[in-house]
Amino acid sequence: MVHNSVLVLAAHPDDEVLGCGGTIAKWVDAGARVHVAFLADGVYSRQADAHAQQAELLARRAAAQKACSILGTQSVSFGDFPDNRMDTIPLLDVTQAVEALIGIHQPDTVLTHHAGDVNIDHRRLHEAVVTACRPQQGHPVKTLLCFEVASSTEWQLPGSGPVFAPNWFVDISATLARKLEALDSYAGELRAWPHPRSLQGVEHLARWRGATVGVDAAEAFILGRQLA
Ligand SMILES: [Zn+2]
């Protein structure tokens, strides 16, 4: 299965690197056109006043532009759904935003969040993508994959959401260094080891996913659907 036109649908800037940065770089190297779309604004109301919030928004977007240029994506777009409050938006609105992106980019492959993440925006976006990718006649999306995001996917409790049990792996031995370099663009979002969203934590996960399938490093996915 060849991935020529890839759309990464991520809730927040940094999810794309955590979830599939090595895969993006690998597929770009192979000639794919990759577009990354962020749906939420990525600023978690940490700042009390509006000016500080706007400054943080711009800084996060600049970090995303830098990370995506390291990975070699063709383009990046930013949505403005409210961060960590996408459950307050009607699912139809999120679905229509995803449908518009699919209409523009006509991807053969879509990568998005896992249904069982702790983060509500991740879950909401997953639902919208599943709805927007209903396999009707002539729909462009042939492969739908769900990635894991460190410090969200593994923090779900058994019974509180579907477990991330990967069945689809990409060997990122050649692009792990670029994934980590891209992740470094989001220095403000990273934490110190042993937090899972640390450079070491992310590398350990990639190494473990690699060991799972007998390669130096990998990213793991759940295959949602594939039409071959
Ligand atoms: Zn996220």
Coordinates of C-alpha atoms in Angstrom, one line a residue, residues 3-8 16-17 20-38 63-77 175 177-183 185-186:
H3 CA 0.8 6.5 0.8
N4 CA 1.1 9.4 -1.6
S5 CA -1.2 11.9 -0.1
V6 CA -1.3 11.9 3.7
L7 CA -3.5 14.0 6.1
V8 CA -2.5 14.1 9.7
E16 CA 1.7 15.1 15.3
V17 CA 5.3 14.6 16.3
C20 CA 3.6 9.9 14.0
G21 CA 6.6 12.2 13.5
G22 CA 9.0 9.5 12.4
T23 CA 6.4 8.1 10.0
I24 CA 5.8 11.6 8.5
A25 CA 9.5 12.0 7.8
K26 CA 9.8 8.5 6.4
W27 CA 6.9 9.0 4.0
V28 CA 8.0 12.5 3.0
D29 CA 11.4 10.9 2.1
A30 CA 9.6 8.4 0.0
G31 CA 7.9 11.2 -1.9
A32 CA 4.5 11.6 -0.1
R33 CA 2.8 14.9 0.2
V34 CA 1.9 15.3 3.9
H35 CA -0.4 17.9 5.3
V36 CA -0.7 18.4 9.1
A37 CA -4.0 20.0 10.4
F38 CA -4.4 21.0 14.0
A63 CA 6.9 25.8 17.2
A64 CA 4.5 23.7 15.1
Q65 CA 5.8 25.4 11.9
K66 CA 9.3 24.6 12.9
A67 CA 8.6 21.0 13.8
C68 CA 6.7 20.4 10.6
S69 CA 9.4 21.9 8.5
I70 CA 11.9 19.5 10.2
L71 CA 9.7 16.6 9.3
G72 CA 9.2 17.9 5.7
T73 CA 5.5 18.4 5.5
Q74 CA 4.1 20.2 2.6
S75 CA 1.7 22.4 4.6
V76 CA 0.3 23.0 8.0
S77 CA -3.1 24.5 9.0
T175 CA 13.9 9.0 11.0
A177 CA 16.5 11.4 15.1
R178 CA 14.3 13.8 13.1
K179 CA 11.3 13.0 15.2
L180 CA 13.2 13.9 18.4
E181 CA 14.6 17.0 16.7
A182 CA 11.1 18.1 15.7
L183 CA 9.9 17.3 19.3
S185 CA 10.8 22.5 18.8
Y186 CA 8.1 22.1 21.5

